[in-house]
Tab-separated table of C-alpha atoms in Angstrom:
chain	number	residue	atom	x	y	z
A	1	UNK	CA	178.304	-59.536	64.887
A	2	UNK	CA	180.542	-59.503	62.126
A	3	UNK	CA	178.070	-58.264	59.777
A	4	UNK	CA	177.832	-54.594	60.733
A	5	UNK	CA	179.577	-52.027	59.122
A	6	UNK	CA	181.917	-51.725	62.265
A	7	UNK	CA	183.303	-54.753	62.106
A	8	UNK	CA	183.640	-55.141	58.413
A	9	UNK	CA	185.579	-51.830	58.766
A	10	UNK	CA	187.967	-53.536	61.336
A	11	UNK	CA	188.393	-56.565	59.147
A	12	UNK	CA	189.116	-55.238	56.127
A	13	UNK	CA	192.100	-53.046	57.516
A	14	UNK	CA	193.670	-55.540	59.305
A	15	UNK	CA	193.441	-57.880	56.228
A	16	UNK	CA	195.565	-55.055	54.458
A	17	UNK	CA	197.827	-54.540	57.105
A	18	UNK	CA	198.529	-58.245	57.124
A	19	UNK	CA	198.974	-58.452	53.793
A	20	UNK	CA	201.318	-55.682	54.157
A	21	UNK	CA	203.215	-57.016	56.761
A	22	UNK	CA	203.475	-60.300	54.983
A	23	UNK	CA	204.791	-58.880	51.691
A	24	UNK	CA	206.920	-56.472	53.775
A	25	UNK	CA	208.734	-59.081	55.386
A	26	UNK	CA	209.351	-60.887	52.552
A	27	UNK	CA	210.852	-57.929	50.454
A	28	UNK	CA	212.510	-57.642	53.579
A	29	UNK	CA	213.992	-60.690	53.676
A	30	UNK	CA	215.348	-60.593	50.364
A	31	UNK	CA	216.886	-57.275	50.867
A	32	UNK	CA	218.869	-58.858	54.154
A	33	UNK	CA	219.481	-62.199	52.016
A	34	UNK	CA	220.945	-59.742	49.264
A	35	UNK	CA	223.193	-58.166	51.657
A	36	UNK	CA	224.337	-60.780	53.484
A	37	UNK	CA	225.350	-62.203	50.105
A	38	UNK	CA	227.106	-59.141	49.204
A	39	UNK	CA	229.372	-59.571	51.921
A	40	UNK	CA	230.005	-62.982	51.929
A	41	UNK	CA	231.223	-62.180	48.066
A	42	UNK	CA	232.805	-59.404	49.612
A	43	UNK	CA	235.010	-61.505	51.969
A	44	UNK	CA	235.804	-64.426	49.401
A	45	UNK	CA	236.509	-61.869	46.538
A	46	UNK	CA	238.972	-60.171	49.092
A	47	UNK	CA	241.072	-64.181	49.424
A	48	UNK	CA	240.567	-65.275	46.159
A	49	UNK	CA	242.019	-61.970	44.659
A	50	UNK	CA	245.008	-61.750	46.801
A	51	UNK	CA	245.436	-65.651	45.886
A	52	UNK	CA	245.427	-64.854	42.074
A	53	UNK	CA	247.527	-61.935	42.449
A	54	UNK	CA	249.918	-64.520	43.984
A	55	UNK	CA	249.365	-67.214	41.167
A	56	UNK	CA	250.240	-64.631	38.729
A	57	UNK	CA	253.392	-63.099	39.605
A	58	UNK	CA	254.661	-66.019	40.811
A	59	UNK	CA	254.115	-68.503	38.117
A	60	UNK	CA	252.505	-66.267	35.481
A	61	UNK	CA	249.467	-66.036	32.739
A	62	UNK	CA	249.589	-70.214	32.249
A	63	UNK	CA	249.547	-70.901	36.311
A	64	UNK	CA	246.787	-67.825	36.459
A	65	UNK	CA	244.758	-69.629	34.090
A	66	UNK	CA	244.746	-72.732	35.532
A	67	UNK	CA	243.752	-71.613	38.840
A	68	UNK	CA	240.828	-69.620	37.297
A	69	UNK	CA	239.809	-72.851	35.148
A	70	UNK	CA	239.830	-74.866	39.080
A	71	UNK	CA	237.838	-72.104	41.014
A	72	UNK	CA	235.337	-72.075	37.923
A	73	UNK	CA	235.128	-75.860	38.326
A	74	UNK	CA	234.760	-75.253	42.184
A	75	UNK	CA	232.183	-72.377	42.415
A	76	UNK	CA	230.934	-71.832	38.949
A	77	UNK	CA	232.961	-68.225	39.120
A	78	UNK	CA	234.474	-66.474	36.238
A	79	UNK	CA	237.638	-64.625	37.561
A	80	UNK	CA	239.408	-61.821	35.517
A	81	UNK	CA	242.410	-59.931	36.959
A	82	UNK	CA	243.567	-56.925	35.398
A	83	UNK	CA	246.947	-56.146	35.772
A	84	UNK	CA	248.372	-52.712	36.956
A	85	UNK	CA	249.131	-51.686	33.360
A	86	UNK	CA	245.210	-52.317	32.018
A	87	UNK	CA	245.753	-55.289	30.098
A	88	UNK	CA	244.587	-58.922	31.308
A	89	UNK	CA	246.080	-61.051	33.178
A	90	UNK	CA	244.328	-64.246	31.965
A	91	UNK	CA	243.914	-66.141	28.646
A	92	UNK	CA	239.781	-65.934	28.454
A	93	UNK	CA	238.090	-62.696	26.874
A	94	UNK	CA	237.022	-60.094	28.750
A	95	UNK	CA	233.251	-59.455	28.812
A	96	UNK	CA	231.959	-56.322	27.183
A	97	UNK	CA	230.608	-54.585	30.590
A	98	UNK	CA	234.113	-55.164	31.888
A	99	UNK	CA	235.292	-53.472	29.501
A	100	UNK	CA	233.201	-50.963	29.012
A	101	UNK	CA	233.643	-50.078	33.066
A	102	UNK	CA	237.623	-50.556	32.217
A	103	UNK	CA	236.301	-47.537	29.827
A	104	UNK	CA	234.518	-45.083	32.703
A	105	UNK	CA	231.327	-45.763	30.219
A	106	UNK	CA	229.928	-48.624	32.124
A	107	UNK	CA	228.441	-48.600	35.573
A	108	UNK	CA	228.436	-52.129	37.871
A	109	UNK	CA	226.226	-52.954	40.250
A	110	UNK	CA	227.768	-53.782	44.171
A	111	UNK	CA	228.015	-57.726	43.142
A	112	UNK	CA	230.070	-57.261	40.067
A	113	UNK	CA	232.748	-54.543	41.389
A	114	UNK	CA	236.092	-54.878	41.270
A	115	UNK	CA	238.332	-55.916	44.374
A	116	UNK	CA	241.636	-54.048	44.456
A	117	UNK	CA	244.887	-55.553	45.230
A	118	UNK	CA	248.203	-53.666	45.820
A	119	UNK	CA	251.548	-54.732	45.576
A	120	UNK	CA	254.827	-53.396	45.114
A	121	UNK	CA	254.397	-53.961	41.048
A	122	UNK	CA	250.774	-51.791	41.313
A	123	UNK	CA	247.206	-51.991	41.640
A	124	UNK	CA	245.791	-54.730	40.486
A	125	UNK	CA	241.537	-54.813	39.519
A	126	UNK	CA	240.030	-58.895	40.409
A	127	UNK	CA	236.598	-59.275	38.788
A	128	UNK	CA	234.216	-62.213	39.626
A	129	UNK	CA	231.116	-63.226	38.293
A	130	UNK	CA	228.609	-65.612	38.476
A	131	UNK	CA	227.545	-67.877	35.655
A	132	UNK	CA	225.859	-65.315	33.720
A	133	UNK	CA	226.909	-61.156	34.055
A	134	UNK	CA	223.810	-59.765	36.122
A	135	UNK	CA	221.655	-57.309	33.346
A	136	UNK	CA	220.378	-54.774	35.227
A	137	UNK	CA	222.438	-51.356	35.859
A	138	UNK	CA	220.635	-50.906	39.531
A	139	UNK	CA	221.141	-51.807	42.752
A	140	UNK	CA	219.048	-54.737	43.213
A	141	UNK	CA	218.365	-53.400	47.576
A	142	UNK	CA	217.027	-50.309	46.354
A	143	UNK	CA	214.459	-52.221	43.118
A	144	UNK	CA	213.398	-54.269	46.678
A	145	UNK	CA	213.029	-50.890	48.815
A	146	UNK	CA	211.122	-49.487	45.659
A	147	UNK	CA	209.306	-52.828	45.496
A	148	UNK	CA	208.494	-52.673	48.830
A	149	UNK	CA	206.571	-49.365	49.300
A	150	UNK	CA	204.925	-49.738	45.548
A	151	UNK	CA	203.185	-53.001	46.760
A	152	UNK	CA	202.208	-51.456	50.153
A	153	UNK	CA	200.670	-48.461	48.149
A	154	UNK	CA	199.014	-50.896	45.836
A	155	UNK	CA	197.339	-52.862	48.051
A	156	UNK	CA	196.288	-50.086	50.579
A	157	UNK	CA	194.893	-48.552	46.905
A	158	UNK	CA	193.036	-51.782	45.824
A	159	UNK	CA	191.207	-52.350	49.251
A	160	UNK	CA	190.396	-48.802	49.739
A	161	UNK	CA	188.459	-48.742	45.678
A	162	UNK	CA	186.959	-52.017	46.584
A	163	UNK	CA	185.282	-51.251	50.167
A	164	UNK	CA	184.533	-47.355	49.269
A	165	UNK	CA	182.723	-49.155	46.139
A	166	UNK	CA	181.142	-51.403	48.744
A	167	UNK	CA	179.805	-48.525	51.076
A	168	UNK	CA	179.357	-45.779	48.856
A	169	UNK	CA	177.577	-47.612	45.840
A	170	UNK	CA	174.671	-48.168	48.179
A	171	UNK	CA	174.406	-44.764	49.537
A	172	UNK	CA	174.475	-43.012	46.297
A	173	UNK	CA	171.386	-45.541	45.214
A	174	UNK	CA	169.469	-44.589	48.460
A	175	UNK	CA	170.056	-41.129	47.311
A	176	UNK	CA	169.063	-41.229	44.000
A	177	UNK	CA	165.822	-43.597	44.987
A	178	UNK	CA	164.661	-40.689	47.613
A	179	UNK	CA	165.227	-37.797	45.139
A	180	UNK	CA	162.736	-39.895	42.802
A	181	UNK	CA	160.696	-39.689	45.733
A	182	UNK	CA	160.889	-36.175	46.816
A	183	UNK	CA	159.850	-35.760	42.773
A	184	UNK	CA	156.625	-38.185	42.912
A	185	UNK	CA	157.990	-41.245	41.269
A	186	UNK	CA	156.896	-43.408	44.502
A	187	UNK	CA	156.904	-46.537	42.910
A	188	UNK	CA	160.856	-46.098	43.209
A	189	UNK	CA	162.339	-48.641	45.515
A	190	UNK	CA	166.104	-49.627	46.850
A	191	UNK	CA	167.565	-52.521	44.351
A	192	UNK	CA	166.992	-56.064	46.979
A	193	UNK	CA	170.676	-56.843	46.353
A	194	UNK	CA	171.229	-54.025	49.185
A	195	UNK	CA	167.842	-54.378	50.977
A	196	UNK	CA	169.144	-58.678	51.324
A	197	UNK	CA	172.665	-57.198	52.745
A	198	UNK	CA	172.774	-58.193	56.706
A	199	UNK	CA	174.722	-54.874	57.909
A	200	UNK	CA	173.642	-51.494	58.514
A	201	UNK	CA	173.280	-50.360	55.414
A	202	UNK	CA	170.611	-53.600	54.683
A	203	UNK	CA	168.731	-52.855	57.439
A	204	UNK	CA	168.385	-49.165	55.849
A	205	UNK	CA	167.652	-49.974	53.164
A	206	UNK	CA	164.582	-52.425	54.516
A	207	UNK	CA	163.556	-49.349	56.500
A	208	UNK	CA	164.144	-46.790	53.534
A	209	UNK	CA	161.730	-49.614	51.249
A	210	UNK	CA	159.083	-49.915	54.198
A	211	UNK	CA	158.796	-46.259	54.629
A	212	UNK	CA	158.201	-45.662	50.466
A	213	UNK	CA	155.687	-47.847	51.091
A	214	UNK	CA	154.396	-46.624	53.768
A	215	UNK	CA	154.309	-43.455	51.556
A	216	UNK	CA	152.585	-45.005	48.624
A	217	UNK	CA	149.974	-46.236	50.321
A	218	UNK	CA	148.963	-42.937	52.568
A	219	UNK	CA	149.303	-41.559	49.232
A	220	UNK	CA	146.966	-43.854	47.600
A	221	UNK	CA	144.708	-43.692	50.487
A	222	UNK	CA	144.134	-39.712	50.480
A	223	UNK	CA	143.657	-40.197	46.842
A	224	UNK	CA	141.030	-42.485	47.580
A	225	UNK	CA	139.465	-40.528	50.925
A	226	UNK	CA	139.415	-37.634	48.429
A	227	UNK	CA	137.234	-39.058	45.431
A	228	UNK	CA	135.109	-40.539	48.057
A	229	UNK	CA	134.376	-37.457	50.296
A	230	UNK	CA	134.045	-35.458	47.365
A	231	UNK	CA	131.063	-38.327	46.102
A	232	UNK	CA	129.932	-37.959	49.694
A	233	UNK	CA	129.039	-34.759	49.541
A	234	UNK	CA	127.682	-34.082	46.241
A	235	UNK	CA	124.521	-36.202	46.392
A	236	UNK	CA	123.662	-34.040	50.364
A	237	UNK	CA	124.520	-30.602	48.244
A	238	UNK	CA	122.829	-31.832	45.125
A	239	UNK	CA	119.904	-31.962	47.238
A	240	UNK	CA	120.252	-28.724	49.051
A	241	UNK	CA	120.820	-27.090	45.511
A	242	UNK	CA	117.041	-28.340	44.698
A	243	UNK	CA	115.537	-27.690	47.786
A	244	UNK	CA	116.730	-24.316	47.463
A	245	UNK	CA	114.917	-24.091	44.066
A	246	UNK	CA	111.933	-25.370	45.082
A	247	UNK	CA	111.919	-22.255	47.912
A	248	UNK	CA	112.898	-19.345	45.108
A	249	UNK	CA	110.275	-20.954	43.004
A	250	UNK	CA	107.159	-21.943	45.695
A	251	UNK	CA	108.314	-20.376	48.702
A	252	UNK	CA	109.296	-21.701	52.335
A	253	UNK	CA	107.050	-24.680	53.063
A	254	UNK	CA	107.749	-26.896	56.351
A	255	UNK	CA	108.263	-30.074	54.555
A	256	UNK	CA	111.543	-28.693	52.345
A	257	UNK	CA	112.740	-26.778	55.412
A	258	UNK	CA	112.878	-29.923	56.984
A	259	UNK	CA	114.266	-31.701	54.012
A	260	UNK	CA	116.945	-29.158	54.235
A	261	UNK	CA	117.607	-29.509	58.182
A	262	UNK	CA	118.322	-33.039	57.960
A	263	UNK	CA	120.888	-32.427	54.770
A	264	UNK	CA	122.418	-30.256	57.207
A	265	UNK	CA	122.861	-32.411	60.353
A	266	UNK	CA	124.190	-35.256	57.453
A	267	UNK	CA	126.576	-33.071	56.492
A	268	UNK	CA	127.794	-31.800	59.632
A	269	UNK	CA	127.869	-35.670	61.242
A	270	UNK	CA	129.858	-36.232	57.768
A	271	UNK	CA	132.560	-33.196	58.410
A	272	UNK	CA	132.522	-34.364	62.078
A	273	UNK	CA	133.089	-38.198	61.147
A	274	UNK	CA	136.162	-36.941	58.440
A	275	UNK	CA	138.314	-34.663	61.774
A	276	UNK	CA	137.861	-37.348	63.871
A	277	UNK	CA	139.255	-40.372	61.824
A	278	UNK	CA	141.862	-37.993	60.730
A	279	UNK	CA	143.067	-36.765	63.889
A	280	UNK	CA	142.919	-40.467	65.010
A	281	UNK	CA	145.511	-41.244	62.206
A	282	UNK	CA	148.263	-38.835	63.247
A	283	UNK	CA	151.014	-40.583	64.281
A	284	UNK	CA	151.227	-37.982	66.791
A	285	UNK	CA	148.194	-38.332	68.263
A	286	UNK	CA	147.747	-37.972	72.469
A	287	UNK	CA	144.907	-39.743	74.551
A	288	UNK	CA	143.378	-39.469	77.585
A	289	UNK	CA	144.887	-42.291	79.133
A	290	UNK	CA	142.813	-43.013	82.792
A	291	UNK	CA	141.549	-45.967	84.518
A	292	UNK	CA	138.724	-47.983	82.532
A	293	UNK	CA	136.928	-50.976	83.532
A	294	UNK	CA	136.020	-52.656	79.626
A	295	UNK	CA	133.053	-54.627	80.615
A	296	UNK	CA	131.610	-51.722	82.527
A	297	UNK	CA	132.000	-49.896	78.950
A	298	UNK	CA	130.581	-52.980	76.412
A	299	UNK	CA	127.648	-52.992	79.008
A	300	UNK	CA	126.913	-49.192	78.586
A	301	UNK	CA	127.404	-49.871	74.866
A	302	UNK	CA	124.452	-52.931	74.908
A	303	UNK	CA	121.867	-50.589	77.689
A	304	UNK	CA	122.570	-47.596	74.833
A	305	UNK	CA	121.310	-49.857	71.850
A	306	UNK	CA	118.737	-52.042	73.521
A	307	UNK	CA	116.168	-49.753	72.191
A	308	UNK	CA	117.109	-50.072	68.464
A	309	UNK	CA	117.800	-54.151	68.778
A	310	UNK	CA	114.172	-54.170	70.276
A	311	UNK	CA	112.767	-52.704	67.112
A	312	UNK	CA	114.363	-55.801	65.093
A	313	UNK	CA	113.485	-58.347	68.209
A	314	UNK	CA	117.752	-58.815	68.340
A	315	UNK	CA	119.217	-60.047	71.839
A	316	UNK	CA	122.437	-58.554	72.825
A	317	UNK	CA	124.156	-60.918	74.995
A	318	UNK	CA	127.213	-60.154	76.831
A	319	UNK	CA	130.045	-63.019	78.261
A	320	UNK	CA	132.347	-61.399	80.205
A	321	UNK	CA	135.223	-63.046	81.267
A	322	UNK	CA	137.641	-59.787	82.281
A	323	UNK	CA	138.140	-58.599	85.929
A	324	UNK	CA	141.427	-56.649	85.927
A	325	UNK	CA	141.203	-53.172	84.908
A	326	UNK	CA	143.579	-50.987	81.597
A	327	UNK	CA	144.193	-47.191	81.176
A	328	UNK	CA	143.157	-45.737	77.751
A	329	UNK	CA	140.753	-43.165	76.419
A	330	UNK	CA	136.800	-44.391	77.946
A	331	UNK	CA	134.999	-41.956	75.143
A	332	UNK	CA	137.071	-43.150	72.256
A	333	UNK	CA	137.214	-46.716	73.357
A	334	UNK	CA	133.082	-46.518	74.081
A	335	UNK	CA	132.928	-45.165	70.265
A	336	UNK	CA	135.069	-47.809	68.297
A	337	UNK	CA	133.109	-50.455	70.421
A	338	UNK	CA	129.258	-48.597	70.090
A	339	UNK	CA	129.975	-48.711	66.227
A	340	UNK	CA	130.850	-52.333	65.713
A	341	UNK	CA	127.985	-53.394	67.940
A	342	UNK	CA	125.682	-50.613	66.259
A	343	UNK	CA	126.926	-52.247	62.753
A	344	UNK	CA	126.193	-55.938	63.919
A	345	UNK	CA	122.327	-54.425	65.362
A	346	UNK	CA	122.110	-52.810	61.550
A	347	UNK	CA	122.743	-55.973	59.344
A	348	UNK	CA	121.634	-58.768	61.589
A	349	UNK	CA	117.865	-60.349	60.683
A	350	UNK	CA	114.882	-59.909	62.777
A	351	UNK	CA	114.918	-62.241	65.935
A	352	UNK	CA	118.198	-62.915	65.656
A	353	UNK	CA	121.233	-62.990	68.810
A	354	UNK	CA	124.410	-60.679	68.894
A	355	UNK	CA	126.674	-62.155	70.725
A	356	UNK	CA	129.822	-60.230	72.703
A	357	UNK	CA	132.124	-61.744	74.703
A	358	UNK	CA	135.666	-60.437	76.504
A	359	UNK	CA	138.272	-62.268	77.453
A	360	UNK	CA	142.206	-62.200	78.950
A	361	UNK	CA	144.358	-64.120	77.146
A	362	UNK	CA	148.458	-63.688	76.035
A	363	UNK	CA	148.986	-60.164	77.531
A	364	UNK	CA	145.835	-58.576	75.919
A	365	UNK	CA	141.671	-58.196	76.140
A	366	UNK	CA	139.867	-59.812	73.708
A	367	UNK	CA	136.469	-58.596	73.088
A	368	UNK	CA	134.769	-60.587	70.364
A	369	UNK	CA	131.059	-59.330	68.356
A	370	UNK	CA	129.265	-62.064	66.335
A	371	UNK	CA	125.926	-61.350	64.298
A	372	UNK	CA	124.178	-63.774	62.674
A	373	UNK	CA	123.995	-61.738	59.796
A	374	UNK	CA	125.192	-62.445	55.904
A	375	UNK	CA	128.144	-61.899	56.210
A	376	UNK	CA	130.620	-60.391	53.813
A	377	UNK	CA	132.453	-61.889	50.777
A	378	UNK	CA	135.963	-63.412	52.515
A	379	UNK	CA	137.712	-60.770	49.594
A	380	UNK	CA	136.354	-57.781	51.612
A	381	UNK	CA	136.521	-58.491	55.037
A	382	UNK	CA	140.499	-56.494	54.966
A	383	UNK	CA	138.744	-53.721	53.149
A	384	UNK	CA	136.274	-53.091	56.246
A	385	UNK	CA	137.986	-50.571	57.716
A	386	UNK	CA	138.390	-48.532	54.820
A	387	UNK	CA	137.030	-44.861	55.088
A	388	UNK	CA	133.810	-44.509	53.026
A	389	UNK	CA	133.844	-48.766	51.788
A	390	UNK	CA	130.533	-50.414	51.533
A	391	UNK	CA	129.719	-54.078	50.787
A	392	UNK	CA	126.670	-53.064	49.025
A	393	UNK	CA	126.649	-49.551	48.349
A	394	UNK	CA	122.833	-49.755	47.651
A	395	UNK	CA	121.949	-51.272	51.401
A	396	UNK	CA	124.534	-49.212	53.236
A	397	UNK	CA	122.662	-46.230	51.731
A	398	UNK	CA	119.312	-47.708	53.060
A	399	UNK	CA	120.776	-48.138	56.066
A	400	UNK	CA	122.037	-44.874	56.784
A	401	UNK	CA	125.870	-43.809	57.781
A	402	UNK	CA	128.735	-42.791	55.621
A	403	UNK	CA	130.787	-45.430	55.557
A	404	UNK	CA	133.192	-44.308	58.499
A	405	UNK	CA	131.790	-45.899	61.315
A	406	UNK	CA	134.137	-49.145	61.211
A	407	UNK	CA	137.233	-46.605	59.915
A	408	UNK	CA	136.863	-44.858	63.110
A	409	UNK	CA	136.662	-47.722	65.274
A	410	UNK	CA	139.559	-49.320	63.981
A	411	UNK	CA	141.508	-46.398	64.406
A	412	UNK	CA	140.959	-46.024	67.625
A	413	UNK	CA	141.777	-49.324	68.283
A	414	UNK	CA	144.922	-48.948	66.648
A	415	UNK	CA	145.626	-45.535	68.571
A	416	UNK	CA	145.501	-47.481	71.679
A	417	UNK	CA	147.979	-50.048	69.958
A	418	UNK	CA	145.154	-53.077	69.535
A	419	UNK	CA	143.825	-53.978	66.464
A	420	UNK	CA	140.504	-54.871	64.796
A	421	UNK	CA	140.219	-58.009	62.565
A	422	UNK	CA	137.057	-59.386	60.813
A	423	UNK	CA	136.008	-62.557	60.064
A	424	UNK	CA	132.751	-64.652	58.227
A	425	UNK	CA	131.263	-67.554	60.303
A	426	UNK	CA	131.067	-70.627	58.715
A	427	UNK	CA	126.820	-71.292	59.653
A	428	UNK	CA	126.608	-67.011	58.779
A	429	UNK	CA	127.337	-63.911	60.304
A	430	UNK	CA	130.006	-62.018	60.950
A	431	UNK	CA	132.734	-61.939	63.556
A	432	UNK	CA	134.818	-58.641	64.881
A	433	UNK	CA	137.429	-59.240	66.977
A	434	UNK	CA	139.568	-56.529	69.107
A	435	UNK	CA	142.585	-56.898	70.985
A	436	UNK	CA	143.788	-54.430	73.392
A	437	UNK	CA	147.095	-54.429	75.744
A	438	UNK	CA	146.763	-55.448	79.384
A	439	UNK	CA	148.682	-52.351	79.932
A	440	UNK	CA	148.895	-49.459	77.568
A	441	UNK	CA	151.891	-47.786	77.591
């Protein structure tokens, strides 16, 4: 909890008002201990003055002196008394600020003034001072009122560089890492000091990474779907080109016409193929979601390709293990599941068994298509899905298709929130697995 940006917020604000208060209260302390002691002076300078007033013109400069040689003994005070005519009263030196203030040139703080005494022979000036004549010309309550708002002001100053360092730093990296972006560097990503921090701002920056790759790797991917459409189509065109040449030079015959009729429907299955995987990747994509029965749909799929496993003597046997019924788009669904089954038919031996079996198991519908095929090297079996990738581009082309048919059923798949995962068998063949949701949302 104390992690987010909130609460870190809180924290740190209440740690400086603490601190605040604490060195507040202090300061303020010593400016109530410094008064106090002011007027404690106060009252003892007020007795001890009239006393030595006394001592003086009573008994005179000997008796003064020893009285101010006892209370020095006593309280560690130095007492001067100056005597109505501005000369000293007592045997010791006067000290050069005393003098100086005797002057008008020489300014003393509260705790070194000069308690007056009047009597019928004047106004006399009593001066005492501690051990050592206090330096500074300033009253000491208003250095600890000074003190006291400077430190408050410092510390408010300190926390506020280091936590706007702490937020903004951050930001202004996010920013500069998605201008970078917005300019093609897409390789650009947020330093992991942030992306490791546990707040807010970590968990952007996670997101902000995930998303630049998400970026990259469309990127790379339309790169890719480009080079290989535009190698799909040259070799259909290429051939059209020639046919066409063949009819300026010989003239229409039935054969090239032909020829020329089946580069068309290739190329048309090819366009259609391309708007349907890429409508199927919009993230904003919207199916017909109605009630569907799966094993009614796999056992369409097997009656629709019984004809073309009979040509290679393959059984299609089916395992069905599902009763309850989902919601999700029958025609799309039929598709994804027609191609895998369609690709299992195309590269399993003669007199050879596909198997497909559906279960319900952890909240979703397994369906599950094993040839008895080749197989695929283990380093490909990710790459399956990929829009125009072939094993062995000289078979697939043998075989017929583009390349799409697995792209497009895993899409689908993945539209309905499933997924589509491949795997070799260890005595041959392949295996395709799907997983669907119980319920689709």
């Amino acid at each position: 909890m104390f992690k987010q940006i909130f609460w870190k917020v809180l924290l740190v604000f209440w740690a400086a008002l603490i601190i605040i208060a604490v060195l507040s209260s202090w300061i303020t302390r010593e400016i109530v201990e410094s008064e106090l002691g002011l007027h404690e002076k106060y009252i003892q300078d007020k007795k001890n003055s009239a006393e030595a007033v006394t001592v003086f013109e009573a008994h005179g400069r000997k008796a003064l002196a020893n009285w101010v040689k006892q209370l020095n003994e006593e309280t560690g005070l130095r007492a001067f008394l100056i005597t109505p005519s501005g000369t000293s009263a007592t045997t010791t030196p006067l000290p050069r600020s005393i003098k100086r203030f005797l002057h008008k040139r020489y300014y003393l703080p509260p705790w070194a003034e000069p308690t007056e005494v009047s009597t019928k022979q004047g106004d006399y000036l009593y001066f005492s001072l501690g051990p050592s004549f206090p330096p500074p010309p300033k009253h000491r309550q208003d250095i600890l009122w000074w003190s006291r708002a400077i430190t408050s002001l410092f510390v408010l100053f300190i926390v506020s560089i280091f936590f706007s360092k702490h937020l903004v730093n951050p930001l202004k990296e996010l920013t500069n890492i998605s201008q970078s972006l917005a300019k093609g560097d897409l390789a650009k990503r947020v330093n992991p000091k942030i992306e490791h921090r546990l707040d807010e701002i970590g968990i952007l920056a996670r997101e902000f990474n995930h998303m630049a790759e998400k970026i990259q790797q469309n990127h790379d991917n339309l790169q890719q779907l480009f080079h290989s459409i535009s190698h799909e189509l040259k070799t259909p065109l290429a051939r059209q080109r020639v046919a066409i040449e063949l009819i300026a030079k010989k003239g229409a015959e039935p054969r090239l016409l032909e020829k020329m009729n089946r580069q068309i429907k290739l190329l048309d299955s090819l366009i259609d193929e391309l708007i349907t995987i890429t409508k199927l990747q919009e993230p904003t994509v919207e199916l017909l979601k109605e009630e569907i029965k799966l094993p009614a749909i796999i056992q369409e799929v097997i009656e629709d390709n019984t004809l073309e496993a009979d040509l290679k003597s393959i059984k299609l046997n089916l395992a069905n293990d599902i009763n309850n019924s989902t919601k999700g788009d029958r025609r799309l669904l039929y598709r994804s599941i027609d191609n895998i089954v369609r690709n299992a038919i195309k590269y399993s031996p003669e007199n050879t068994t596909v198997c497909i079996s559906c279960n319900e198991k952890d909240n979703y519908y397994n369906i599950n298509i094993i040839d008895q095929g080749p197989g695929v090297p283990d380093m490909t079996l990710s790459k399956l899905v990929d829009p125009f990738y072939r094993v062995d581009s000289a078979r697939a082309r043998n075989t017929g298709g583009h390349g799409l048919g697995l792209a497009i059923a895993n899409s689908i798949i993945q539209a309905h929130q499933g997924e589509l995962q491949f795997q070799n068998i260890t005595n041959g063949g392949l295996k395709a697995s799907i997983k669907l949701p119980l319920t689709h949302p």
